[in-house]
Coordinates of C-alpha atoms in Angstrom, one line a residue:
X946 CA -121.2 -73.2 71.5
X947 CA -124.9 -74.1 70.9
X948 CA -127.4 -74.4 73.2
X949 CA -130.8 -75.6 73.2
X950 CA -133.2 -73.3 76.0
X951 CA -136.0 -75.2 77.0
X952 CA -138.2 -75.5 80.5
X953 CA -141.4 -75.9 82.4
X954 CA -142.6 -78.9 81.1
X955 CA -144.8 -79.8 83.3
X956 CA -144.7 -83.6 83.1
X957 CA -147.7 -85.5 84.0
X958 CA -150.2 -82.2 84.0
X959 CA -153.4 -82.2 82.3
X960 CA -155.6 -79.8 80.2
X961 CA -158.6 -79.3 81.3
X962 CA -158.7 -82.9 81.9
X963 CA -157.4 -84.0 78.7
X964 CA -154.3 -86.1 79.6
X965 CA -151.3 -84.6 78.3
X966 CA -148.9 -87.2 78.3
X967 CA -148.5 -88.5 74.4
X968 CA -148.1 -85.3 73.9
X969 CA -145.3 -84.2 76.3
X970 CA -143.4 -87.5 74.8
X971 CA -143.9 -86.0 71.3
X972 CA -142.2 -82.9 72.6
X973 CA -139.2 -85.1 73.9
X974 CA -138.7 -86.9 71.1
X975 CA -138.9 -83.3 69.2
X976 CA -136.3 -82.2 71.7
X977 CA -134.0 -84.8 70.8
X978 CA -134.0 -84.8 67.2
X979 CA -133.7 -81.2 67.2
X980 CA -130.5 -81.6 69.6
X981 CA -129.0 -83.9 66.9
X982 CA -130.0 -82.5 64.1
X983 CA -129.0 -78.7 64.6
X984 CA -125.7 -79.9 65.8
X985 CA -126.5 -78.6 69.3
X986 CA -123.5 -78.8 71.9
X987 CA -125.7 -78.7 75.4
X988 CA -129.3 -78.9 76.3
X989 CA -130.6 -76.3 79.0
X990 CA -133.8 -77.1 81.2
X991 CA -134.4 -74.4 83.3
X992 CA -137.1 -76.2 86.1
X993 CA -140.4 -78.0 86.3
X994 CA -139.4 -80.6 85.0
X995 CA -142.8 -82.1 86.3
X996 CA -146.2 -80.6 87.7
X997 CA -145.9 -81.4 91.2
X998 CA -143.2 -82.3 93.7
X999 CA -144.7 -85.9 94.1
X1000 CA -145.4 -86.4 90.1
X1001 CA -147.5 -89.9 89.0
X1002 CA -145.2 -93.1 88.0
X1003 CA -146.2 -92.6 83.9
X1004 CA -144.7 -89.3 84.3
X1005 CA -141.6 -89.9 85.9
X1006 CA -141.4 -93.2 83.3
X1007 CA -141.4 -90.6 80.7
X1008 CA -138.8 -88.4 82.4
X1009 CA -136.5 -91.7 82.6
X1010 CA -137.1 -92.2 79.2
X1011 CA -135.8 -88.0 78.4
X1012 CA -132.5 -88.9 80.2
X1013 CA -131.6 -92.0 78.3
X1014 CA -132.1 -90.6 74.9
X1015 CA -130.4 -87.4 75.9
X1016 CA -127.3 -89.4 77.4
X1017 CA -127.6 -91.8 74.2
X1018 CA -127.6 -88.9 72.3
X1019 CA -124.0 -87.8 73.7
X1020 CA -125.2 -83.8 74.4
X1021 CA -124.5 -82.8 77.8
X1022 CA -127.8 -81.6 79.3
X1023 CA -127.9 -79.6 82.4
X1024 CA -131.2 -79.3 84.5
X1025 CA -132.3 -77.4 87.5
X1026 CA -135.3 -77.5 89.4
X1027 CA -138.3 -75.7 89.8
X1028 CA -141.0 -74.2 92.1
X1029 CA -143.3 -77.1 91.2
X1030 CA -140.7 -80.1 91.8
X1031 CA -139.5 -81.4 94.7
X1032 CA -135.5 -80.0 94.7
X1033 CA -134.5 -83.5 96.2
X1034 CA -136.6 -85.8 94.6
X1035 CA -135.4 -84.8 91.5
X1036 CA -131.6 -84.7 92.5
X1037 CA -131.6 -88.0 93.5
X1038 CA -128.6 -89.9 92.1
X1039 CA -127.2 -86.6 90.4
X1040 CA -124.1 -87.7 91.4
X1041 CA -124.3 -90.6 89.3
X1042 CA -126.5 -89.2 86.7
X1043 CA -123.4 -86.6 86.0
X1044 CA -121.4 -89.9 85.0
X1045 CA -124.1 -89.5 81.6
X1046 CA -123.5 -86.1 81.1
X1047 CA -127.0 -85.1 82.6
X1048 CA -126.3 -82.8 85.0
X1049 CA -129.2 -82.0 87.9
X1050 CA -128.5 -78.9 89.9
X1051 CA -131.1 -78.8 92.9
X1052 CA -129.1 -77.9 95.8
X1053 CA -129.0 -74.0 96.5
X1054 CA -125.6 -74.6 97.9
X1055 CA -124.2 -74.8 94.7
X1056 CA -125.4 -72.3 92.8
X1057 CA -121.6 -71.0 92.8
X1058 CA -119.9 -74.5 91.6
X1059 CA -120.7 -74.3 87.7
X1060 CA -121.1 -77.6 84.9
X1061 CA -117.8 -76.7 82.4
X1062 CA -118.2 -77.4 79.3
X1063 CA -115.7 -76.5 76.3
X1064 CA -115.4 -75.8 73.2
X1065 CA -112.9 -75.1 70.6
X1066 CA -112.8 -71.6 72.1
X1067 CA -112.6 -72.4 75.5
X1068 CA -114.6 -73.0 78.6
X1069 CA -118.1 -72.4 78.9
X1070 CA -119.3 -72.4 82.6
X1071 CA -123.2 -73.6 83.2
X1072 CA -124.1 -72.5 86.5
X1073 CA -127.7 -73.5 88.1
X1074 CA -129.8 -71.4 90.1
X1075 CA -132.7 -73.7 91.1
X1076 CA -135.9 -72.2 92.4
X1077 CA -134.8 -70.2 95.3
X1078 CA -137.9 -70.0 98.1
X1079 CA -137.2 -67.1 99.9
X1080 CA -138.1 -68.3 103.5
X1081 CA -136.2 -71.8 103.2
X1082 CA -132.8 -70.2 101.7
X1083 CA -132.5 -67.1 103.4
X1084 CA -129.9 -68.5 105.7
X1085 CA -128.4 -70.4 102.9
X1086 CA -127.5 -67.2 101.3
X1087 CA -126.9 -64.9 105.0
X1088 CA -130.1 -62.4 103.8
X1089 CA -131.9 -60.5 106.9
X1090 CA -134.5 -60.3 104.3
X1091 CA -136.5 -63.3 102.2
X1092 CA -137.5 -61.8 99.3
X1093 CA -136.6 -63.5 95.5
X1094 CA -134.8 -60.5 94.7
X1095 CA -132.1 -60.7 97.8
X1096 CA -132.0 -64.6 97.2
X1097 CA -131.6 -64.5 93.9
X1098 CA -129.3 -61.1 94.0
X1099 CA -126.7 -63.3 96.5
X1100 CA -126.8 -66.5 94.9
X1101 CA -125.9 -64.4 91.7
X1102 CA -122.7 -62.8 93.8
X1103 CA -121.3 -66.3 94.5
X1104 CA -121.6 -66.8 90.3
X1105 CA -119.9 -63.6 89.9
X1106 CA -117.2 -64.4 92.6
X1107 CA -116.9 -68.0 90.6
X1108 CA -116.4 -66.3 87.3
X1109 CA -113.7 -64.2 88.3
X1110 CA -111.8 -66.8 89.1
X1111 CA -111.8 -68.8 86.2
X1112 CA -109.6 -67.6 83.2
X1113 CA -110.1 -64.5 81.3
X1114 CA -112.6 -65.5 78.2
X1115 CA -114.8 -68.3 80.0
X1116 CA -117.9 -67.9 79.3
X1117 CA -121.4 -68.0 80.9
X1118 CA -124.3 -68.9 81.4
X1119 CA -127.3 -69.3 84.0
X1120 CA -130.2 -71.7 84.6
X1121 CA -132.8 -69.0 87.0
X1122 CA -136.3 -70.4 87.6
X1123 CA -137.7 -67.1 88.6
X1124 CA -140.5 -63.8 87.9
X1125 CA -138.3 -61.3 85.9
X1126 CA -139.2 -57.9 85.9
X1127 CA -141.2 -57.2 82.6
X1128 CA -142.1 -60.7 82.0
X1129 CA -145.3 -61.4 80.5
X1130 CA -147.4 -64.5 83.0
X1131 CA -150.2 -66.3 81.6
X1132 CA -152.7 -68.2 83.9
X1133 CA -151.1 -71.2 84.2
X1134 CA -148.4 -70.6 86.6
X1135 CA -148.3 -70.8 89.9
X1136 CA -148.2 -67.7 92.1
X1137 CA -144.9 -67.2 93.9
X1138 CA -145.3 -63.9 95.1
X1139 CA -143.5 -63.1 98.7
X1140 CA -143.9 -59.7 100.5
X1141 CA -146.5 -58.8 98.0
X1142 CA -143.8 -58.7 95.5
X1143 CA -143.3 -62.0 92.7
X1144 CA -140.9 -60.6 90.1
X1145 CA -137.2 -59.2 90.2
X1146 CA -134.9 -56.9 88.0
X1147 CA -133.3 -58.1 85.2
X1148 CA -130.4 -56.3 86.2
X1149 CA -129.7 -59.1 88.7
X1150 CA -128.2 -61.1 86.1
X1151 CA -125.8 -58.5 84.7
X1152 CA -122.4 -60.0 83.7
X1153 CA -123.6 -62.9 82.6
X1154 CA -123.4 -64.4 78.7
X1155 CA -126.7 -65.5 78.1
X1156 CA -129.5 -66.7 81.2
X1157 CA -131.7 -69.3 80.6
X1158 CA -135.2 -68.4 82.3
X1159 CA -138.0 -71.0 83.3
X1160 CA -141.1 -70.5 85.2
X1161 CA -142.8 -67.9 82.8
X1162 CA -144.9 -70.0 80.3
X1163 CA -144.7 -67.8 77.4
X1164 CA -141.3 -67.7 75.2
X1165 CA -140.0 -64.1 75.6
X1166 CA -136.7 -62.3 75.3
X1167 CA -136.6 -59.8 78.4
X1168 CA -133.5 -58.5 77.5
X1169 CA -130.9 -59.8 74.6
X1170 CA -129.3 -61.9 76.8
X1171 CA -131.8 -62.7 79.3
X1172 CA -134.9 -65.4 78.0
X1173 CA -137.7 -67.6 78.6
X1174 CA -137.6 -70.5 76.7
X1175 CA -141.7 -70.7 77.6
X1176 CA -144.1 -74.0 77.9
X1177 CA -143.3 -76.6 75.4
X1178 CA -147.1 -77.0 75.6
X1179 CA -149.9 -75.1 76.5
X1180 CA -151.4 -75.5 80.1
X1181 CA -154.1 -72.8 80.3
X1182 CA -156.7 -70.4 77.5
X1183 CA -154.5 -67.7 78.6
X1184 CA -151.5 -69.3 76.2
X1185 CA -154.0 -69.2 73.2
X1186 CA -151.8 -67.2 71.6
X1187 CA -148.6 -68.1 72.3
X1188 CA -146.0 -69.6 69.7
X1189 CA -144.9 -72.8 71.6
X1190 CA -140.8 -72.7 71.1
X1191 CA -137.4 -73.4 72.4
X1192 CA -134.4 -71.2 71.8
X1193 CA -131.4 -72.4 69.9
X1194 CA -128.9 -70.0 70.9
X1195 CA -125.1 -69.6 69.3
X1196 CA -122.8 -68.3 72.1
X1197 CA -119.7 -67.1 70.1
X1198 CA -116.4 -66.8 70.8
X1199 CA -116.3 -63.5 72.2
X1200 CA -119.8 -63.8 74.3
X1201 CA -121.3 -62.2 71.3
X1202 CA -125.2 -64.0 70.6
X1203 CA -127.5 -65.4 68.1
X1204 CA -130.7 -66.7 69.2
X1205 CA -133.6 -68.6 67.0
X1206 CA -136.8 -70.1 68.1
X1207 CA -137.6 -73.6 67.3
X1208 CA -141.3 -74.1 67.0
X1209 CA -142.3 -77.2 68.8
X1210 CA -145.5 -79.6 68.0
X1211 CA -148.4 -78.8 69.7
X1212 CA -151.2 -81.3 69.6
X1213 CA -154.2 -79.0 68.9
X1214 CA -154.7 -74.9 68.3
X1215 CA -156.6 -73.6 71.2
X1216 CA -159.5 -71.2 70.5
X1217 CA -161.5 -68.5 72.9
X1218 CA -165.0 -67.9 71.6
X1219 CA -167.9 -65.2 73.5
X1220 CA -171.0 -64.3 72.4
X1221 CA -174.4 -65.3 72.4
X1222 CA -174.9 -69.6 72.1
X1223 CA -176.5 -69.4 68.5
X1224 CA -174.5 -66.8 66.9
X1225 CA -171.7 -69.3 67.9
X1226 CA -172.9 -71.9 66.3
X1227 CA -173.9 -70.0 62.9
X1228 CA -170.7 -67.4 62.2
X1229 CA -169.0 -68.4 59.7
X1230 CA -165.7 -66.9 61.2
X1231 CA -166.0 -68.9 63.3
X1232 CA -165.5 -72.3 61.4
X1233 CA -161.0 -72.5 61.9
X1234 CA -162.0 -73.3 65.1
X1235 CA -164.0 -76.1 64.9
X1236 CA -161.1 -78.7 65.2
X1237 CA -159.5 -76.6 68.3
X1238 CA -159.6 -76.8 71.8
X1239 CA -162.2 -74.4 73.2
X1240 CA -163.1 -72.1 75.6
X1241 CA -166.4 -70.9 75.2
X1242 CA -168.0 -67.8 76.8
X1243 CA -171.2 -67.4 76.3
X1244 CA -173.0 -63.9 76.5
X1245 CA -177.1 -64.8 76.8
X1246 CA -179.0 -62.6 79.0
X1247 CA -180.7 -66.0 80.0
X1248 CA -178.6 -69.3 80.4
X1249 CA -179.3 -71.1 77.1
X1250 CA -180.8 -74.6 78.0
X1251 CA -178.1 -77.8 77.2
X1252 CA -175.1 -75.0 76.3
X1253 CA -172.1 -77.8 75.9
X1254 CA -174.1 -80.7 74.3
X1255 CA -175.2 -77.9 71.4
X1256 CA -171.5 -76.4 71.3
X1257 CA -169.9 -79.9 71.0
X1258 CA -171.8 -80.7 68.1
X1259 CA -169.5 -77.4 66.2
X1260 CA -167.2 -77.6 68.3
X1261 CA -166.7 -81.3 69.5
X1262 CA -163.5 -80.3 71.5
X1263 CA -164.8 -77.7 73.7
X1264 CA -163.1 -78.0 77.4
X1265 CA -164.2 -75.0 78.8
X1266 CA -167.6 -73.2 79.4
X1267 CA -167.7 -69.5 81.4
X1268 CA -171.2 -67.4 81.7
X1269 CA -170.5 -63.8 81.6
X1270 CA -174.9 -62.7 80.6
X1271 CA -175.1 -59.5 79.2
X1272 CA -176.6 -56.7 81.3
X1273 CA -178.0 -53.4 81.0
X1274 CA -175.1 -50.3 81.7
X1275 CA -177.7 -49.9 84.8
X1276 CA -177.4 -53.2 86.3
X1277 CA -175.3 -54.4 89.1
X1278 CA -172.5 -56.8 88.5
X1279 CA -173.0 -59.1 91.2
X1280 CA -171.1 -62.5 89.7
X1281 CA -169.0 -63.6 92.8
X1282 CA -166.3 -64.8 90.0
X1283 CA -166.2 -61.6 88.0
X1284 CA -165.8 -59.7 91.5
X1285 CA -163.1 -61.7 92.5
X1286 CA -160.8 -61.7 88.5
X1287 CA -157.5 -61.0 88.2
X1288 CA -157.1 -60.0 92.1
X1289 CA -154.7 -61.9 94.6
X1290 CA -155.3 -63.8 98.0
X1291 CA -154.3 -60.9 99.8
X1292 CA -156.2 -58.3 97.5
X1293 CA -159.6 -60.6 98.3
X1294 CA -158.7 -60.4 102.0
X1295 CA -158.1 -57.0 102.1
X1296 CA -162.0 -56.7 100.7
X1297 CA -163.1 -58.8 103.2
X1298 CA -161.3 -56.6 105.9
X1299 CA -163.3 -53.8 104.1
X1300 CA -166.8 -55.5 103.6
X1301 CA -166.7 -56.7 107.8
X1302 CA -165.9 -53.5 109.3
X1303 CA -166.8 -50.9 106.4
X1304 CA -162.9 -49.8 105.7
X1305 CA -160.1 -51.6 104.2
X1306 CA -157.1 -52.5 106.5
X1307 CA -154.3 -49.7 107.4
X1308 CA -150.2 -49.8 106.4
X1309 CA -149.4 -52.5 109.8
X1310 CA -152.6 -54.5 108.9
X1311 CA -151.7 -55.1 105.6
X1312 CA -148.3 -55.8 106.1
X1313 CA -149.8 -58.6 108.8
X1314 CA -152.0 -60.1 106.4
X1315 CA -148.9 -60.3 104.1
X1316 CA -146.9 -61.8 106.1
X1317 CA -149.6 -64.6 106.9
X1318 CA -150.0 -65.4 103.3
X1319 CA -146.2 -65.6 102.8
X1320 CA -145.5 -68.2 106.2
X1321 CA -149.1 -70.1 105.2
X1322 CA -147.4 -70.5 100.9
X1323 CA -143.4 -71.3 103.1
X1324 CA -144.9 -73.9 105.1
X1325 CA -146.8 -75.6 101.9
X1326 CA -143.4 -75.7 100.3
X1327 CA -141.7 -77.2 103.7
X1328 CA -144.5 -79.6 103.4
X1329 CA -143.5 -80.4 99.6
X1330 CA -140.1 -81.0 100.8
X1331 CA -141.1 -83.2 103.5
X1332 CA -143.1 -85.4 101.3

């Protein structure tokens, strides 16, 4: 059976205020003719399907459109939902949806009740994992603790329970929308850390044929058998170097696997430039760029007077602009921003604990301030829900 892996994509988000929209139809369209021309048997979408849980209209057009040309098209698709969708806005009329061979899995509840799909060698069985929030499924799944990897490792026992049921051969696979353990993040994904912990072992989806990971926006192969698909786009600088693909994957007979990346279109290269303003604008190197998106940082010990108006005459599609001045091995780094890079809410609290009373929180005080960040980011996503 062949598969095409695809997720987050993010419909109706911008970059850097550049709407995003053509593009993410280009991408569907891509999809589709790549489904029909490569002969694939079943499209996987493993979550965010859109940017936020309450997305705009021309985004959720777009999404209507997706579904008619991938029912038209006569390839089963199955979709699950992820941490930035709203689980039951996007299930909406699955029922009836699953009459077009578009099957939306959003309900936690049956993460053990696969999509079967067959070939000429037998059954494969498609089950989804949507994006499992700790604190709202614990119950769901009877764990005294909410943490992704005791969600995620019991929703994976009701797959496994499933599986053995089903005649010898049948094959697998899983949707996850989930942090694996030795995934690579970028900037552009949301935070979903709980306990002070985001990722989980790969070894949580042991038995299974091939799982089809979404949330990570890079396309990566954690193990053989366990991927991202990746972004169809890019959303962030961070992903300047990222090939933008989906995996075609050939499940054989026996399990055995064969995976290939399919580039898809991006609209522009992206392009992250430092140094000082005018040996920007005169380096010859420099000159691929000058039709990318870019981030410039520049390096001047003294902010260079009108630095975007003299870049955009290069560079005309520069989006972003960071200071980081040069300063003598001596001098104190006192940039708020550059003080607070690459560290977490609770990492920045913690130093605030420290600058207040002179020494950073104990073993119990940090394990209160973690437990406040993880009820403040569970009550934001009861919120989502209740939207």
């Amino acid at each position: 059976m062949r598969l095409l892996h695809t997720s987050d994509w993010h419909l109706g988000r911008a970059f850097h205020r550049v709407n995003m929209l053509g593009a993410q139809a280009e991408f569907i369209a891509h999809l589709v003719t790549t489904a029909r021309e490569r002969g694939v048997d079943a499209v996987v979408v493993s979550g965010d399907v859109y940017d936020r849980a309450v997305p705009p209209l021309a985004a959720v057009e777009l999404f209507d459109d997706a579904l008619h040309r991938l029912a038209d098209l006569g390839v089963p698709t199955v979709m699950i939902s992820g941490n930035h969708d709203s689980a039951r806005r996007l299930g909406v009329g699955a029922g009836l949806i699953g009459r077009a061979g578009i099957h939306l899995r959003t309900e936690p509840s049956a993460c053990g009740t696969p999509v079967v799909l067959a070939d000429r060698h037998g059954d494969v069985a498609f089950y989804g994992l949507p994006y499992l929030e700790p604190a709202l499924v614990k119950d769901e799944f009877g764990v005294d603790k909410p943490a992704h990897e005791t969600v995620l490792a019991a929703a994976m026992e009701r797959v496994r329970a499933d599986l053995a049921a089903r005649p010898s051969g049948t094959r697998s696979v899983v949707l996850a929308h989930a942090f694996v353990t030795g995934g690579e993040p970028s900037d552009s994904e949301r935070d979903i850390t709980v306990g002070g912990v985001a990722s989980v072992p790969a070894g949580v989806f042991d038995g299974v044929d091939y799982t089809a990971l979404g949330h990570l926006h890079g396309s990566q192969a954690i193990t053989e058998r366990v991927r991202y698909s990746g972004s169809p786009l890019p959303y962030s600088f961070s992903e300047a170097d990222h090939r933008k693909t989906m995996w075609l994957v050939d499940l054989g007979a026996d399990g055995s696997l064969e995976a290939e990346r399919i580039d898809c279109p991006v609209p522009r290269a992206l392009a992250r430039v430092r140094g000082r303003l005018d040996d920007l604008l005169a380096d010859p190197e420099l000159a691929r760029h000058e039709e990318a998106w870019v981030e410039a940082t520049l390096t001047d010990p003294v902010r260079p007077a009108d630095p975007m108006a003299r870049l955009s005459e290069r560079f005309p599609h520069t989006l972003s602009l960071a200071f980081d001045p040069e300063r003598a091995p001596e001098e104190a780094d006192t940039s708020y921003a550059r003080r607070l890079a690459g560290r977490s809410e609770e990492q920045i609290a913690e130093d605030f604990v420290a600058h207040v009373r002179g020494a950073g929180p104990d073993t119990h005080e940090q394990a209160v301030l973690r437990d406040a960040f993880d009820a403040v980011r569970a009550d934001e996503a009861v919120r989502e829900v209740a939207r």
